[in-house]
XYZ file of C-alpha atoms in Angstrom:
689
model
C 76.507 130.238 102.076
C 76.059 128.750 105.566
C 79.050 126.370 105.308
C 81.302 129.241 104.220
C 80.088 131.358 107.122
C 80.890 128.511 109.481
C 84.390 128.353 108.031
C 84.993 132.034 108.812
C 83.882 131.361 112.360
C 86.210 128.321 112.541
C 89.068 130.524 111.310
C 88.513 132.923 114.218
C 88.337 130.009 116.663
C 91.598 128.579 115.302
C 93.294 131.955 115.773
C 92.187 132.059 119.401
C 93.223 128.427 119.823
C 96.773 129.017 118.551
C 97.242 131.936 120.966
C 96.059 129.666 123.791
C 98.483 126.916 122.735
C 101.397 129.369 122.722
C 100.476 130.560 126.234
C 100.238 127.065 127.722
C 103.227 125.047 128.960
C 103.244 121.324 128.509
C 105.681 118.679 129.652
C 107.667 116.653 127.094
C 105.233 113.812 127.090
C 102.193 115.985 126.327
C 104.006 117.864 123.526
C 103.611 114.799 121.341
C 99.904 114.442 122.054
C 96.799 116.162 120.752
C 96.100 119.700 121.933
C 92.398 119.994 122.590
C 90.484 123.251 122.720
C 86.786 123.218 123.485
C 84.578 125.913 122.009
C 81.098 126.402 123.414
C 78.039 126.225 121.183
C 76.913 129.663 122.345
C 80.237 131.165 121.317
C 79.942 129.496 117.907
C 76.458 130.908 117.429
C 77.606 134.391 118.492
C 80.493 134.344 116.004
C 78.242 132.967 113.301
C 75.520 135.629 113.710
C 78.143 138.390 113.823
C 79.761 137.153 110.590
C 76.428 136.762 108.805
C 75.412 140.336 109.711
C 78.780 141.593 108.549
C 78.493 139.733 105.230
C 74.990 141.206 104.679
C 76.287 144.716 105.360
C 79.185 144.249 102.926
C 76.754 142.971 100.294
C 74.517 146.051 100.667
C 77.500 148.421 100.420
C 78.788 146.525 97.383
C 75.399 146.792 95.656
C 75.220 150.559 96.329
C 78.755 151.101 95.002
C 77.871 149.106 91.882
C 74.771 151.247 91.320
C 76.781 154.486 91.658
C 79.487 153.105 89.392
C 76.948 152.168 86.748
C 75.433 155.684 86.779
C 78.873 157.319 86.329
C 79.752 154.989 83.439
C 76.395 155.647 81.739
C 76.881 159.438 82.102
C 80.356 159.235 80.543
C 79.069 157.045 77.717
C 76.317 159.559 76.911
C 78.773 162.453 76.887
C 81.160 160.607 74.584
C 78.351 159.218 72.463
C 79.449 155.624 72.876
C 76.539 153.258 72.537
C 78.283 149.917 72.130
C 76.563 147.782 74.783
C 78.220 144.562 73.626
C 81.662 145.990 74.354
C 80.561 146.963 77.861
C 79.238 143.460 78.541
C 82.442 141.852 77.286
C 84.523 144.084 79.536
C 82.372 143.242 82.552
C 82.538 139.516 81.858
C 86.295 139.705 81.440
C 86.676 141.565 84.731
C 84.454 139.075 86.529
C 86.394 136.110 85.145
C 89.697 137.736 86.067
C 88.486 138.502 89.602
C 87.190 134.936 89.989
C 90.480 133.514 88.687
C 92.505 135.667 91.103
C 90.195 134.581 93.945
C 90.563 130.896 92.991
C 94.336 131.164 92.550
C 94.687 132.761 95.971
C 92.602 129.949 97.505
C 94.791 127.322 95.779
C 97.964 129.003 97.078
C 96.634 129.097 100.638
C 95.653 125.417 100.418
C 99.118 124.439 99.140
C 100.751 126.425 101.956
C 98.564 124.602 104.475
C 99.511 121.212 103.012
C 103.211 122.116 103.086
C 103.020 123.166 106.735
C 101.071 120.012 107.612
C 103.663 117.748 105.921
C 106.619 119.477 107.566
C 105.061 120.036 110.987
C 105.924 117.937 114.004
C 104.168 119.823 116.810
C 100.422 120.237 117.263
C 100.842 124.022 117.201
C 102.266 123.908 113.655
C 99.492 121.570 112.521
C 96.900 123.972 113.932
C 98.507 126.781 111.891
C 98.060 124.667 108.750
C 94.324 124.540 109.416
C 94.230 128.348 109.579
C 95.360 128.349 105.942
C 92.805 125.656 105.086
C 90.034 127.750 106.654
C 91.065 130.832 104.641
C 91.279 128.797 101.434
C 87.913 127.161 102.129
C 86.347 130.582 102.631
C 87.535 131.409 99.100
C 85.679 128.386 97.762
C 88.583 125.918 97.540
C 86.880 122.506 97.597
C 89.923 120.567 98.815
C 90.333 122.971 101.727
C 86.636 122.616 102.519
C 87.098 118.831 102.606
C 89.992 119.242 105.040
C 87.924 121.481 107.306
C 84.910 119.166 107.143
C 87.126 116.217 108.149
C 88.585 118.258 111.027
C 85.067 119.052 112.260
C 83.971 115.413 111.947
C 86.985 113.746 113.552
C 87.589 116.439 116.154
C 91.080 117.520 115.105
C 92.471 119.956 117.704
C 89.322 119.687 119.803
C 87.015 121.400 117.299
C 84.562 118.543 116.710
C 81.209 119.818 115.439
C 79.177 117.131 113.680
C 76.399 119.514 112.591
C 78.833 121.925 110.934
C 80.669 119.003 109.318
C 77.426 117.654 107.825
C 76.543 121.091 106.399
C 79.944 121.286 104.734
C 79.742 117.718 103.414
C 76.287 118.306 101.955
C 77.544 121.451 100.228
C 80.586 119.561 98.905
C 78.474 116.591 97.766
C 76.482 118.942 95.524
C 79.798 119.943 93.955
C 80.578 116.269 93.266
C 83.070 115.625 96.076
C 83.517 111.850 96.452
C 85.053 112.354 99.898
C 81.873 114.107 101.022
C 79.747 111.289 99.548
C 81.755 108.740 101.525
C 81.489 110.752 104.764
C 77.717 111.194 104.426
C 77.377 107.455 103.770
C 79.343 106.711 106.943
C 77.259 109.107 109.068
C 74.008 107.652 107.680
C 75.136 104.084 108.388
C 75.658 104.877 112.104
C 72.997 107.550 112.536
C 75.559 110.079 113.793
C 74.083 113.556 113.334
C 71.816 112.158 110.622
C 68.941 109.716 110.328
C 70.025 106.065 110.587
C 69.431 104.886 107.034
C 71.389 101.988 105.551
C 69.769 102.320 102.110
C 70.815 105.972 101.904
C 74.315 105.037 103.111
C 74.599 102.484 100.306
C 73.641 105.125 97.719
C 76.237 107.554 99.077
C 78.920 104.840 99.011
C 77.995 103.910 95.437
C 78.323 107.527 94.285
C 81.556 107.877 96.273
C 83.121 104.794 94.674
C 82.020 105.948 91.213
C 83.742 109.272 91.876
C 87.014 107.588 92.834
C 86.835 107.153 96.622
C 89.064 104.243 97.627
C 87.425 104.200 101.061
C 83.967 103.793 99.492
C 85.317 100.990 97.288
C 86.677 99.238 100.358
C 83.427 99.676 102.314
C 81.383 98.264 99.428
C 83.845 95.381 99.087
C 83.388 94.519 102.769
C 79.608 94.822 102.525
C 79.369 92.470 99.550
C 81.826 90.064 101.181
C 79.794 89.904 104.409
C 76.313 90.494 102.968
C 75.674 93.694 104.967
C 72.420 95.235 103.635
C 73.208 93.720 100.213
C 73.112 90.205 98.833
C 76.405 88.436 99.561
C 78.392 88.359 96.322
C 82.043 87.319 96.277
C 82.667 88.411 92.687
C 81.380 91.952 93.293
C 83.442 92.134 96.497
C 86.485 90.958 94.510
C 85.974 93.723 91.949
C 85.822 96.434 94.645
C 88.750 95.124 96.683
C 90.938 94.651 93.598
C 90.605 98.327 92.641
C 91.802 99.394 96.089
C 94.525 96.725 96.204
C 95.865 97.864 92.804
C 96.062 101.420 94.156
C 97.881 100.292 97.339
C 100.260 97.982 95.431
C 101.250 100.854 93.153
C 102.125 102.912 96.240
C 104.001 99.991 97.806
C 106.161 99.468 94.710
C 107.340 103.075 94.975
C 108.048 102.989 98.712
C 107.970 100.482 101.533
C 104.784 100.440 103.571
C 104.709 101.729 107.132
C 103.193 99.149 109.513
C 100.207 100.422 111.447
C 99.866 99.974 115.204
C 96.421 98.601 116.022
C 95.861 98.829 119.763
C 93.024 96.762 121.221
C 91.068 98.715 123.820
C 89.607 95.437 125.108
C 92.932 94.604 126.745
C 93.277 95.046 130.477
C 93.774 98.669 131.602
C 97.242 97.940 133.001
C 98.314 96.451 129.652
C 96.672 99.276 127.712
C 98.612 101.964 129.583
C 101.887 100.318 128.608
C 100.755 98.805 125.307
C 103.477 97.097 123.295
C 102.102 98.693 120.120
C 102.830 102.228 121.397
C 106.202 103.156 122.883
C 105.771 104.963 126.205
C 107.625 108.292 126.430
C 109.571 107.278 129.568
C 110.640 104.004 127.962
C 111.714 105.913 124.855
C 113.887 108.181 127.001
C 115.412 105.122 128.649
C 116.174 103.584 125.224
C 117.818 106.849 124.164
C 119.984 106.724 127.276
C 121.041 103.127 126.515
C 121.761 104.041 122.884
C 124.016 106.907 123.943
C 125.798 104.506 126.308
C 126.693 102.334 123.312
C 124.012 99.617 123.250
C 124.240 98.613 119.563
C 120.993 96.618 119.484
C 119.046 99.563 120.914
C 120.731 101.918 118.436
C 119.570 99.787 115.504
C 116.065 99.460 116.977
C 115.702 103.220 117.481
C 117.050 103.792 113.974
C 114.378 101.483 112.537
C 111.602 103.114 114.573
C 112.570 106.590 113.366
C 113.123 105.402 109.791
C 109.512 104.368 109.282
C 107.817 106.173 112.176
C 106.617 103.244 114.271
C 105.385 102.787 117.855
C 103.867 106.265 117.933
C 107.173 107.991 117.071
C 107.417 110.543 114.262
C 109.325 109.606 111.124
C 112.727 111.317 111.425
C 115.397 110.433 108.854
C 118.101 112.447 110.622
C 117.651 110.571 113.903
C 117.455 107.264 112.035
C 120.733 107.939 110.205
C 122.376 109.136 113.441
C 121.615 105.893 115.285
C 122.482 103.688 112.283
C 125.876 105.390 111.861
C 126.685 104.900 115.568
C 125.755 101.207 115.325
C 127.624 100.762 112.016
C 130.811 102.148 113.564
C 130.444 99.500 116.247
C 130.282 96.847 113.503
C 126.526 96.215 113.208
C 125.771 94.592 109.842
C 122.062 95.442 110.152
C 122.902 99.122 110.636
C 125.158 99.076 107.534
C 122.361 97.508 105.501
C 119.813 100.085 106.678
C 122.179 102.950 105.792
C 122.488 101.400 102.317
C 118.692 101.229 102.120
C 118.381 104.915 103.070
C 120.836 105.981 100.343
C 119.191 103.703 97.790
C 115.721 105.189 98.365
C 116.918 108.732 99.123
C 115.557 111.152 101.725
C 116.348 114.490 103.408
C 119.098 113.041 105.626
C 120.589 110.655 103.043
C 120.192 111.958 99.444
C 119.833 109.242 96.804
C 123.284 107.867 95.977
C 123.720 104.470 94.331
C 127.478 104.345 94.954
C 127.066 104.943 98.708
C 124.220 102.431 98.822
C 126.413 99.826 97.059
C 129.239 100.498 99.527
C 127.119 99.921 102.644
C 125.201 96.964 101.164
C 128.551 95.328 100.287
C 129.854 95.888 103.823
C 126.722 94.264 105.292
C 126.699 91.422 102.720
C 130.329 90.583 103.488
C 129.155 89.786 107.019
C 126.432 87.513 105.623
C 123.628 89.982 106.389
C 120.361 89.133 104.587
C 119.285 92.793 104.191
C 122.655 93.652 102.634
C 122.454 90.695 100.241
C 118.938 91.694 99.235
C 120.118 95.290 98.696
C 122.850 94.171 96.304
C 120.284 92.043 94.483
C 118.071 95.110 94.006
C 120.990 97.157 92.600
C 121.760 94.480 90.000
C 118.076 93.804 89.236
C 117.229 97.459 88.492
C 120.697 98.475 87.278
C 121.247 101.195 89.865
C 124.906 102.229 89.841
C 125.796 98.935 88.155
C 124.775 97.307 84.834
C 121.576 95.246 84.928
C 122.541 91.669 85.719
C 119.672 89.272 86.442
C 122.033 86.368 87.160
C 123.810 88.342 89.922
C 120.465 89.601 91.235
C 119.106 86.036 91.363
C 122.228 84.853 93.220
C 121.931 87.547 95.915
C 118.166 87.151 96.275
C 118.563 83.388 96.750
C 121.204 83.871 99.452
C 119.012 86.411 101.296
C 115.901 84.247 100.889
C 117.702 81.242 102.392
C 118.320 83.382 105.469
C 114.555 84.013 105.692
C 114.424 87.638 104.486
C 110.811 88.092 103.193
C 111.629 90.914 100.733
C 114.171 88.662 98.997
C 111.622 85.817 98.892
C 109.177 88.202 97.241
C 111.761 89.324 94.659
C 112.466 85.704 93.744
C 108.737 85.087 93.382
C 108.405 88.168 91.170
C 111.291 87.052 88.928
C 109.630 83.678 88.333
C 106.164 85.273 88.000
C 107.243 87.849 85.405
C 110.017 85.815 83.772
C 112.667 88.441 84.524
C 116.012 86.794 83.792
C 114.528 83.315 84.331
C 111.904 81.106 82.690
C 108.392 81.781 83.919
C 107.495 79.277 86.611
C 104.211 79.950 88.415
C 104.708 77.090 90.869
C 108.031 78.531 92.059
C 106.511 82.019 92.032
C 103.662 80.790 94.250
C 106.130 79.080 96.586
C 108.187 82.235 97.179
C 105.165 84.533 97.352
C 103.640 82.236 99.959
C 106.860 82.142 102.031
C 107.110 85.943 101.967
C 103.412 86.365 102.780
C 103.868 84.345 105.993
C 106.041 87.219 107.254
C 103.451 89.780 106.147
C 105.242 91.016 102.992
C 102.423 93.113 101.448
C 103.390 92.842 97.770
C 103.729 89.077 98.102
C 100.176 88.975 99.513
C 99.010 91.130 96.585
C 100.528 88.830 93.948
C 99.112 85.759 95.709
C 95.690 87.433 95.497
C 96.280 88.064 91.771
C 97.112 84.391 91.241
C 94.009 83.184 93.122
C 91.786 85.768 91.390
C 92.865 84.693 87.896
C 93.633 81.037 88.586
C 97.259 81.500 87.536
C 99.364 78.589 88.777
C 96.697 77.659 91.347
C 93.043 76.655 91.367
C 90.951 79.840 91.204
C 89.351 80.807 94.530
C 87.306 83.989 94.786
C 87.054 83.824 98.589
C 90.806 83.365 99.079
C 91.580 86.164 96.614
C 89.190 88.549 98.390
C 90.665 87.781 101.824
C 94.187 88.418 100.488
C 93.166 91.623 98.695
C 91.462 92.783 101.905
C 94.740 92.355 103.802
C 96.534 94.552 101.247
C 93.772 97.184 101.317
C 94.091 97.495 105.087
C 97.624 98.890 104.592
C 96.212 102.114 103.098
C 97.047 105.538 104.534
C 93.592 105.671 106.171
C 94.844 103.109 108.720
C 96.831 105.949 110.332
C 93.578 106.812 112.103
C 94.268 103.891 114.451
C 96.948 106.010 116.125
C 94.973 109.260 116.272
C 91.903 107.396 117.548
C 93.957 105.689 120.278
C 95.551 108.946 121.450
C 92.142 110.656 121.448
C 90.823 107.816 123.642
C 93.750 108.113 126.055
C 93.244 111.897 126.233
C 89.577 111.400 127.130
C 88.147 112.621 123.816
C 85.765 109.679 123.514
C 83.559 111.101 120.734
C 86.530 111.844 118.466
C 87.966 108.386 119.136
C 84.649 106.677 118.371
C 84.119 108.479 115.046
C 87.586 107.444 113.830
C 87.289 103.841 114.992
C 83.735 103.609 113.609
C 84.883 104.707 110.132
C 87.633 102.071 110.158
C 85.090 99.518 111.412
C 82.844 100.369 108.454
C 85.807 99.619 106.176
C 86.087 96.119 107.650
C 88.917 96.426 110.197
C 88.184 93.845 112.882
C 90.211 95.648 115.593
C 88.287 98.870 114.912
C 84.970 96.997 115.140
C 85.760 95.599 118.590
C 87.185 98.965 119.752
C 84.070 100.836 118.572
C 81.818 98.316 120.332
C 83.925 98.618 123.508
C 83.572 102.440 123.502
C 79.815 102.275 122.842
C 79.420 99.761 125.649
C 80.966 102.223 128.110
C 78.082 104.656 127.392
C 80.436 107.656 127.597
C 79.613 108.765 124.056
C 77.655 112.002 123.585
C 77.110 111.962 119.809
C 74.681 108.995 119.932
C 71.493 108.476 121.924
C 71.925 106.049 124.845
C 69.211 103.692 123.608
C 71.153 103.203 120.344
C 74.464 102.301 121.988
C 73.864 98.677 122.996
C 72.200 97.652 119.703
C 75.025 99.308 117.726
C 77.652 97.705 119.987
C 76.017 94.282 119.494
C 76.102 94.801 115.713
C 79.825 95.632 115.826
C 80.664 92.760 118.207
C 78.901 90.449 115.751
C 80.950 91.743 112.785
C 84.177 91.340 114.774
C 83.179 87.808 115.840
C 82.545 86.777 112.224
C 86.130 87.846 111.478
C 87.468 85.533 114.170
C 87.553 87.606 117.362
C 86.985 85.188 120.267
C 86.411 87.973 122.821
C 83.690 89.429 120.563
C 82.020 86.005 120.336
C 81.853 85.807 124.153
C 80.473 89.358 124.240
C 77.612 88.404 121.913
C 76.795 85.583 124.313
C 76.797 88.074 127.222
C 74.472 90.461 125.376
C 71.933 87.693 124.753
C 72.316 86.372 128.307
C 71.666 89.730 129.989
C 69.428 91.194 127.284
C 71.667 94.106 126.288
C 70.489 95.643 123.009
C 68.317 92.582 122.361
C 65.887 90.245 124.134
C 67.165 87.807 126.758
C 67.836 84.518 125.029
C 69.738 81.885 127.028
C 69.715 79.406 124.169
C 71.410 81.854 121.763
C 73.855 82.875 124.509
C 74.804 79.217 125.051
C 75.301 78.767 121.294
C 77.790 81.645 121.127
C 79.612 80.476 124.262
C 79.906 77.003 122.711
C 81.431 78.434 119.520
C 83.954 80.473 121.520
C 84.836 77.471 123.697
C 85.123 74.892 120.902
C 86.697 77.014 118.162
C 88.847 79.480 120.132
C 89.336 77.618 123.464
C 88.143 80.662 125.417
C 88.377 80.092 129.170
C 85.685 82.717 129.823
C 83.309 80.985 127.405
C 83.966 77.610 129.062
C 83.243 79.085 132.504
C 80.021 80.760 131.319
C 78.872 77.596 129.567
C 79.633 75.525 132.679
C 77.469 77.886 134.761
C 74.603 77.497 132.276
C 74.874 73.683 132.362
C 74.971 73.805 136.158
C 71.692 75.730 136.319
C 70.047 74.465 133.136
C 69.798 77.902 131.537
C 68.863 77.563 127.848
C 70.278 74.024 127.796
C 69.580 70.767 129.631
C 70.991 70.689 133.162
C 74.143 68.563 133.327
C 76.250 68.705 136.505
C 78.947 66.364 135.148
C 79.434 68.444 131.999
C 79.485 71.611 134.132
C 82.320 70.134 136.262
C 84.256 69.190 133.133
C 83.917 72.668 131.607
C 84.973 74.343 134.864
C 88.094 72.143 134.919
C 88.835 72.925 131.249
C 88.550 76.669 131.950
C 91.112 76.364 134.774
C 93.478 74.366 132.542
C 93.138 76.842 129.654
C 93.879 80.020 131.616
C 95.704 80.580 134.929
C 93.420 83.567 135.569
C 90.457 81.188 135.812
C 91.879 79.147 138.729
C 90.336 81.168 141.571
C 86.856 81.683 140.014
C 86.748 78.000 139.066
C 87.784 76.970 142.594
C 84.895 78.873 144.185
C 82.420 77.782 141.500
C 83.325 74.110 142.062
C 83.154 74.547 145.846
C 79.654 75.938 145.540
C 78.605 73.255 143.045
C 79.922 70.409 145.188
C 78.427 71.843 148.380
C 74.970 72.243 146.885
C 75.212 68.830 145.201
C 76.266 67.214 148.470
C 73.395 68.807 150.369
C 70.915 67.651 147.751
C 72.164 64.106 147.179
C 73.713 62.960 150.466
C 72.838 64.830 153.632
C 69.142 65.520 153.297
C 68.237 63.427 150.257
C 64.486 63.667 149.531
C 63.473 65.760 152.556
C 66.016 68.460 151.757
C 65.027 68.359 148.079
C 61.373 68.977 148.976
C 62.381 71.763 151.352
C 64.619 73.225 148.660
C 61.768 73.377 146.182
C 59.453 74.855 148.820
C 61.881 77.653 149.639
C 62.124 78.720 145.965
C 65.534 80.268 146.463
C 65.321 82.340 143.318
C 62.319 84.161 144.759
C 63.595 84.269 148.344
C 67.237 85.299 147.866
C 67.055 86.614 144.307
C 68.495 85.289 141.027
C 72.066 85.528 142.336
C 71.618 83.356 145.425
C 74.523 81.168 144.296
C 76.887 84.147 144.737
C 75.576 84.401 148.297
C 76.445 80.727 148.830
C 79.967 81.299 147.446
C 80.382 84.229 149.842
C 79.228 82.054 152.717
C 81.735 79.321 151.770
C 84.549 81.871 151.628
C 83.579 83.217 155.072
C 83.572 79.679 156.539
C 86.985 78.927 155.001
C 88.478 82.129 156.421
C 87.009 81.343 159.843
C 88.470 77.810 159.805
C 91.910 79.013 158.667
C 92.031 81.682 161.400
C 91.134 79.124 164.078
C 93.778 76.747 162.745
C 96.647 79.246 162.729
C 95.338 81.440 165.595
């Protein structure tokens, strides 16, 4: 009963939290961000002990009332001479079942109310109210509500992160067969967060989770078998896991268009991170709104698109989307007309489904040669919406839109040739159009390409290619929304909440999440992991990101081996990783680091000429490297000149005798650079003084 007791305590905390939120005043920018409320451990314990005592007291009273009730019933039965014990048992069982059913029904109703509020809510206050309903429903034994509350405690929704309480709930849910709980316990075991670090146990949890129907567990197992993480590398097993998830995502995509996910890299410079192109800053949004109201058609269409699918950190708002599209359409924007047609074709709260209206706006856009409008007309004829099914007309419009480079039209053409809808089956043409659409990131085109490679249809079968394509489709799942919540938690200073969310995505194979998790661990600001575990875990994540092609991560691995972070110092291994980053990804930082190692003979044979060449290549590759390279070359040339020209053998002997590393420390070369800079400044002052 401990998890249920914790839920009652959480319910009380949420009530207090909502009153606090109502009392506080936030500016417009903060209204869109997470509202965090910290609850002390002592307060949690106090609430918990109070509730447990209360529940014990209620239980005692209930038992006494039952005893008195039984005595009264027995007395009445004796008086009336009724001895039918079976009838009494049946009545009791019926009453118990009825009471349990009423209790369960009430819990289901509360859970549904919470879900409804959560779906309709826009502010953090409304979302917090939804969790009040979840807490009440969970206290009545509703498993789905308990899963919601456990997730909130794990990920720190509304500032109520409590890993210990989350684990207790997950363990209770796992006994009830919850696949979500199995997946969560596997994740916590794999990182050692609140639990013992145990990869074998994590694998068991993931296996049970995938067997129960967890798409996240399927994806994690797919990534593990693809990369050989604690299992033998097996492409075919990875293919099987990824295909199940990809089939699920493709089914969702066919019903509605996917919403692109913003994946912000925390490894970017702080000044770029604060105004990241993936997230629209509130002030910039206000400026765009001002321009839109002033009649800027391009901005009107852009804002309409952002609100239509909820991109750049903005909430999905069909009314605002339709408002901006209508303004732009009146000004003659063909794109706006096409998007209005799309809204009426799909149907939503602002634009109820109407094939006739969709046809009208698609026709208006198509008459201006707009690719989206042409594609829209093709869809109407292909599916027979508002017009008779006509594959010939559909093919004509799709071809016109595809020629203009519209990826959705290219996909539709590929699908027609793949399925033989209105045309002869032609897998070569299907592959051609799927490939063209996939280059623009069309998710269904990527899915069908994966199907072709997996089965060897129209192309030579390739398990590896199929898995990589399936993986790309799987990463469009709804779980990717955690990229946004994790980023906002990081910006708000909730490092632990941000790490847990990024770490889960990293476990699922997202390269951006792996590098972000490693970056957070490297900062050593995390409280949910011991400090001695942070560097080894960060190194592990940098390594996984590097394998997936992250050049920055490859340089980081070199740094960790160079300085001995989370592993032993190993100059040779560091040089190997720097060489990979320099040769494969043309990383200026890797070139500079490798040049320094060649200059000093660290882990590799000393080679001054190669060091010079690498320094020059670093400067040519990146403008940011010009100044560091200038000083590095100045130091190199100065030392080389002193050794080879001025003092020749005598200076060399003196140099060895001094043992600069022991005299000035391992960073004596930085001292020399500083000295050179000081001399240059002195000379320049005398020249212009």
